[in-house]
Structure formats: structure tokens, C-alpha cells
């Protein structure tokens, strides 16, 4: 290659690992090229492709909907999680997350109940319109830009580099599949059929205009942890060659990205750049330990990224 | 078009409807071309792309496995459905199907219990190898050819015609997704990630060689009836432009193939050719009534297909 394929990446071991991996996929004197149909790459979204602090973007979307509901139905204002949303009591929500990391999911069920109720009973098309409008309009609370501008430039460049080398890129996120679909092509060049994520149950009812698919008030798939390899297999029928994640929930997906006879690359994004983004390892401790033990490629945002956004 | 794109189809209303639909997708003076990413076509498999009589091909695969199990474990020989499989008692199985159509699913649960037990506890890779070997080796019981040769030549030509016109073809089958995936590219030119179908629950367990995904003994998704539009949406994020089916379980999928502002085509394959294939409408009565009421295109195997296989 005569030109730098990754100008937003600083020279260093992570960039080198990516370039060498892509080169190896094309084969050399001793190994054949990997067939194009096997070039599958999977990416977590929150904290891997776009910013997840101070809260996941979809959580903001849901909280705003809970506020709307509490404004329309005053009796909800005394019930969690509507109460916290209505009173902007982010401390209560933060405590639930802290309890979760400490192994106590008592209040997680309460929050999940609100999440699935927030968009219950609307058609998938209407939900998509709401998500699309939110993602194009809403501002990040501290970075001073719209949410769509909090996607990481080096990861977008990596997606393009892989695509140019015959890869099919998939999102494999714990976030909502139907929340990301309206913007995945525009933002990441990933078509909607390659978005894998969590979903609520959906129900089909017939009508005169082609039937309607409606969101139900219960979770169907929570695409995290050991469910990620299962959903990747179910969607693609393949083990990926490359996976990128940033948290403990990505460990099984990274582990699953393995072939005895083909090149593979596992990237773990490390949030260590408080100046340009956020610095945190909560929820990533097991992933970092596995990366160090098994030689996965840790991507330091501070060291490896020339620009972040 | 100067050459006939559908040489295995006889001239008539069905062939004409397909050619006109494909032409309309390219737009004309009054309407623009449909963007390529919206050109999604979905196909049922059993009875639509390949032969489903005297029994669905996957049922033969399962029965052979039940026989193996009964040979290895004699105590199974007194239990249904192993007993029927071991004794080649197709009358018992036929009675279960007849009961099902009459609204009595008492014995269906027994059969399903055997189906999910048949390949319980094996890895998805091992299952795929077994399905692949069976599909390449096993003979159809009456047609005198291997199962892979019972795919319908006119449908394979149609798939190619659509592909050449920018369509992404998907299988949306009530049959097993992982059963069809090893042969979908070779037989239909449909890559494995575009196979939608029924599935058992899968479970991921970590190990030193990239983890293992194992089939569990319970059904996850039965991709039939109103579940078909839900699975098509979940996989593609789109409403199709074209759908083809042959039975009542395909009605919601055909209904869902609707746009107010884009051309659509709904094909219903009618098995009316006892000489070259089989003649039956059991399980297709509602679909035929809907086709006649709503102007869906009925494809008569006898009238519309110049060749069948």
C-alpha cells in the first residue's frame, strides 16, 4: 500500500496489527487468500463505534419518552423508572447501574419494565421514525455536538478499510437493533440487514395495507454476553474473522472470533482518554484481563487514535 | 429484453406478471427505479423452491436420525415418534398431519419432541456437516433422483433473473434454517446469511478453541404463519417487493409484501401437476382463496412451467 489506509490512527501496535491482519487476509506465498464470503467483521456499538457516556444514547431516547409518558399520565410520576426520568434523578439510575455491577439486579427489572413499556404498541415503522428523528436532532449532554457526531472517526475509517478489502461489516450490539437501523448506513456504511442487536418481541396483525408489525411489552433477545455469538451465528451462519468490543459483555463475541486455519483479529477499545472523550474501565475489567492473557489487541484511545471524533 | 429471461416458464399470465414486475422495478417515464437496497424478494422453501412430497425433505433427515437413535437405544422403540420411525410406520405420521389439519395438535407435540431431541447437544458445525451430507447423498423416495435435484428449475431461473436485476433473494421457510444453509448458495445462489427459517434454541459455551454453539432440545422460532413477516423484518428491516409461497402458512408473508408506492408481486405456487410432480391443495386452501380474492398471481405448475426439475 502506498497510501496510509488509516490516517486517523496513530502509528503503533494497534494500527500495525490491523494492517497486517488485512494484508494476511489477501494471502501470500504460503497461505491462500480468505474467500470474500468468509470475510465477516462484527462490531459492538456503544463504546466501540460511538460514545456511551455519560449514558448510552438509547437510554437518553428512552428517558425522554418516559418523561413524555409521565407528563401525559401523572400517576406514573410516583413509579420508577418514570419518577427518576420525570425528576431528572440520574442518581437513582446511576445507583441501579452500580448495583448491577455489584451483582444486584433487583432494580434492573424495574428499569427494563420501563424500557419495554416506553415504546409498547407502536408499529416498527413509527418506532423507526422516532429513533431516526432523535438521532439526527438530539445533542450529547456534555460534548457539545449532536449524538451522530459522537461516532469515532478511527472506527468509521476502519469500517471503510475493511469494506474496501471485501469484508461484510456487522453491528453486534447490546443496544436495540431497530434503534440503530435508521442510521447504520449513513453513519457506518453498514446496511440495515447487517445490524444485529437486542429486540423486543414483535407481533404481526393483518390489515388491508400489508399488515402491521407492532412492538410488544416484553424483551425478546438481549444481545449481550454469550448471546452475542449465538445471534451472530443465527444471522450470518459464520464465525467472524474480526471482532471489536469494549466491555465484559463482548468477551464471548471476541472469543468466538477464532479460526484454526484463518487469520483473525480481536480488538478491545480502551477508554483511557479523559481529555478527548471519557476514561473508564468499569464493566470492562474481565475483558481487559482476557485481552492481556490471550493477546487480544487493546486499542488505547489516547495512544492509538490521532483523532477521536 | 431481446432474449427470453425465463426459458423454463411457459408463456402465460404468470410469466407475464413476473416480466412486467421486473420491468416496473427499473422505472419508466412516470415512476423512478426502485433503489437497489429496497429490492428484496422472499421465498418459502418446501413446496415453493423444492419438492415437499411425499414428506418434507427435512422430515426424512430427522426420521433417519430417529431410526439411528432407536437402533442405539432399544428402549426408544416403544416411544413415539421413535416407534413410528423405527417401524417405518408412515401411517402414524400421516395421521398426525391429518389431525393437525383438522385442528388437533395432541400428537404434534410428541412429534416435535422427537424432532428437537434428534439433534440435541451437537454443535452447529456438526449439525451442518450431517445436513450437508444427507442433502448431497439421499434419494427422493419416488422421483428417482437425489433430493437436491428436486428443486424446481423455473424457480431457480426466477432467482437468477431477480438477482441479475439487483434483487437480494432470501429464503423465508418454515423448515430449519441451519438445515438449508449448507446448500443454499450451491442450489439457489442464496448466501447463508440470507436464509431465514425455523431454529432450535442455541447455547454458547466457552472453550479454548473459539467456543462452541450447541443445539438445545427446545424450539426457538417456528418461522411460519404470522411469524414469517416478523422474522423477515427482524432479519432484513424491510418489507419485501416480491414473495413466493405455496401454503396457508405463507399467507401473512404474502400479505406483508405490500408497498403503497412501489411495485410488488405475490406468487402462489399451485401443485396441480400429478404427472410431473404431485397434485395437492391440502394446507393451501386459505392461500388459494386469498390469491383469488386479492389478485395474487397463482403459478400453475402444469400450465406455467415448461419444465419442473
Short mmCIF file of C-alpha atoms in Angstrom, two decimals, chain A residues 37 124-125 128 170 177-178 181 191-195 199 202-213 220-221 225-227 229-231 233-239 251-253 255-258 260 266 290, chain B residues 37 124-125 128 170 177-178 181 191-195 199 202-213 220-221 225-227 229-231 233-239 251-253 255-258 260 266 290:
data_model
loop_
_atom_site.label_atom_id
_atom_site.label_comp_id
_atom_site.label_asym_id
_atom_site.label_seq_id
_atom_site.Cartn_x
_atom_site.Cartn_y
_atom_site.Cartn_z
CA UNK A 37 -17.76 -14.64 1.67
CA UNK A 124 -41.91 -0.83 13.77
CA UNK A 125 -42.15 1.90 11.13
CA UNK A 128 -38.01 3.85 13.37
CA UNK A 170 -21.97 -6.22 11.01
CA UNK A 177 -31.46 -3.36 16.66
CA UNK A 178 -34.37 -1.25 15.45
CA UNK A 181 -31.06 0.61 11.83
CA UNK A 191 -26.79 -1.72 5.70
CA UNK A 192 -29.77 -2.36 7.96
CA UNK A 193 -29.80 -6.11 7.32
CA UNK A 194 -26.35 -6.29 8.92
CA UNK A 195 -27.46 -4.76 12.23
CA UNK A 199 -35.06 -6.52 20.36
CA UNK A 202 -42.81 -8.20 17.75
CA UNK A 203 -46.29 -9.20 16.74
CA UNK A 204 -47.87 -9.31 13.28
CA UNK A 205 -51.51 -8.39 12.72
CA UNK A 206 -53.14 -8.43 9.32
CA UNK A 207 -54.87 -5.41 7.86
CA UNK A 208 -55.75 -4.04 4.43
CA UNK A 209 -52.42 -2.24 3.96
CA UNK A 210 -49.89 -5.05 4.10
CA UNK A 211 -50.26 -5.90 7.77
CA UNK A 212 -48.57 -4.24 10.73
CA UNK A 213 -45.68 -5.37 12.92
CA UNK A 220 -37.23 -10.92 23.00
CA UNK A 221 -33.45 -11.05 22.70
CA UNK A 225 -22.57 -11.79 26.69
CA UNK A 226 -22.95 -15.41 25.49
CA UNK A 227 -25.97 -14.40 23.41
CA UNK A 229 -22.08 -15.41 19.40
CA UNK A 230 -25.48 -17.10 19.17
CA UNK A 231 -27.03 -14.10 17.42
CA UNK A 233 -24.26 -17.29 14.13
CA UNK A 234 -28.03 -17.09 13.70
CA UNK A 235 -27.73 -14.06 11.43
CA UNK A 236 -24.59 -14.82 9.44
CA UNK A 237 -24.05 -18.57 9.74
CA UNK A 238 -20.35 -17.87 10.20
CA UNK A 239 -17.62 -17.28 12.73
CA UNK A 251 -15.89 -11.27 25.71
CA UNK A 252 -17.83 -14.23 24.23
CA UNK A 253 -18.08 -12.47 20.84
CA UNK A 255 -13.63 -15.38 21.96
CA UNK A 256 -15.90 -16.74 19.19
CA UNK A 257 -13.86 -14.83 16.60
CA UNK A 258 -11.47 -17.70 16.10
CA UNK A 260 -7.71 -22.61 13.41
CA UNK A 266 -9.79 -9.21 18.19
CA UNK A 290 -8.70 -11.64 28.90
CA UNK B 37 -31.32 -1.77 -1.49
CA UNK B 124 -23.91 -26.19 14.90
CA UNK B 125 -20.88 -27.16 12.80
CA UNK B 128 -24.30 -28.64 9.31
CA UNK B 170 -33.97 -14.54 0.87
CA UNK B 177 -32.53 -22.50 8.89
CA UNK B 178 -29.41 -24.47 9.73
CA UNK B 181 -27.74 -23.19 4.91
CA UNK B 191 -25.87 -16.95 0.56
CA UNK B 192 -26.23 -18.44 4.03
CA UNK B 193 -26.84 -15.09 5.71
CA UNK B 194 -30.00 -14.73 3.63
CA UNK B 195 -31.57 -17.96 4.90
CA UNK B 199 -34.47 -22.84 14.61
CA UNK B 202 -28.76 -22.45 20.69
CA UNK B 203 -26.38 -22.15 23.61
CA UNK B 204 -22.84 -20.81 23.71
CA UNK B 205 -20.18 -22.33 25.92
CA UNK B 206 -16.63 -21.08 26.06
CA UNK B 207 -13.67 -23.32 25.41
CA UNK B 208 -10.08 -22.99 24.25
CA UNK B 209 -10.93 -23.21 20.55
CA UNK B 210 -13.21 -20.24 20.00
CA UNK B 211 -16.19 -21.51 21.98
CA UNK B 212 -18.95 -23.84 20.83
CA UNK B 213 -22.56 -23.18 19.86
CA UNK B 220 -36.69 -21.24 19.46
CA UNK B 221 -38.53 -19.87 16.45
CA UNK B 225 -47.71 -18.04 9.57
CA UNK B 226 -47.64 -14.62 11.30
CA UNK B 227 -44.08 -15.29 12.45
CA UNK B 229 -43.29 -11.30 8.48
CA UNK B 230 -41.78 -10.82 11.94
CA UNK B 231 -38.67 -12.85 11.05
CA UNK B 233 -38.49 -7.77 9.33
CA UNK B 234 -36.08 -8.84 12.06
CA UNK B 235 -33.56 -10.07 9.53
CA UNK B 236 -33.88 -7.53 6.72
CA UNK B 237 -35.51 -4.47 8.27
CA UNK B 238 -37.64 -4.18 5.15
CA UNK B 239 -40.93 -5.13 3.56
CA UNK B 251 -50.35 -16.00 3.70
CA UNK B 252 -49.02 -13.44 6.22
CA UNK B 253 -45.69 -13.24 4.34
CA UNK B 255 -49.80 -10.11 2.66
CA UNK B 256 -46.82 -8.28 4.19
CA UNK B 257 -45.27 -7.94 0.71
CA UNK B 258 -47.01 -4.65 0.08
CA UNK B 260 -48.33 1.82 -1.37
CA UNK B 266 -47.05 -12.08 -4.79
CA UNK B 290 -56.84 -15.16 -0.69
#
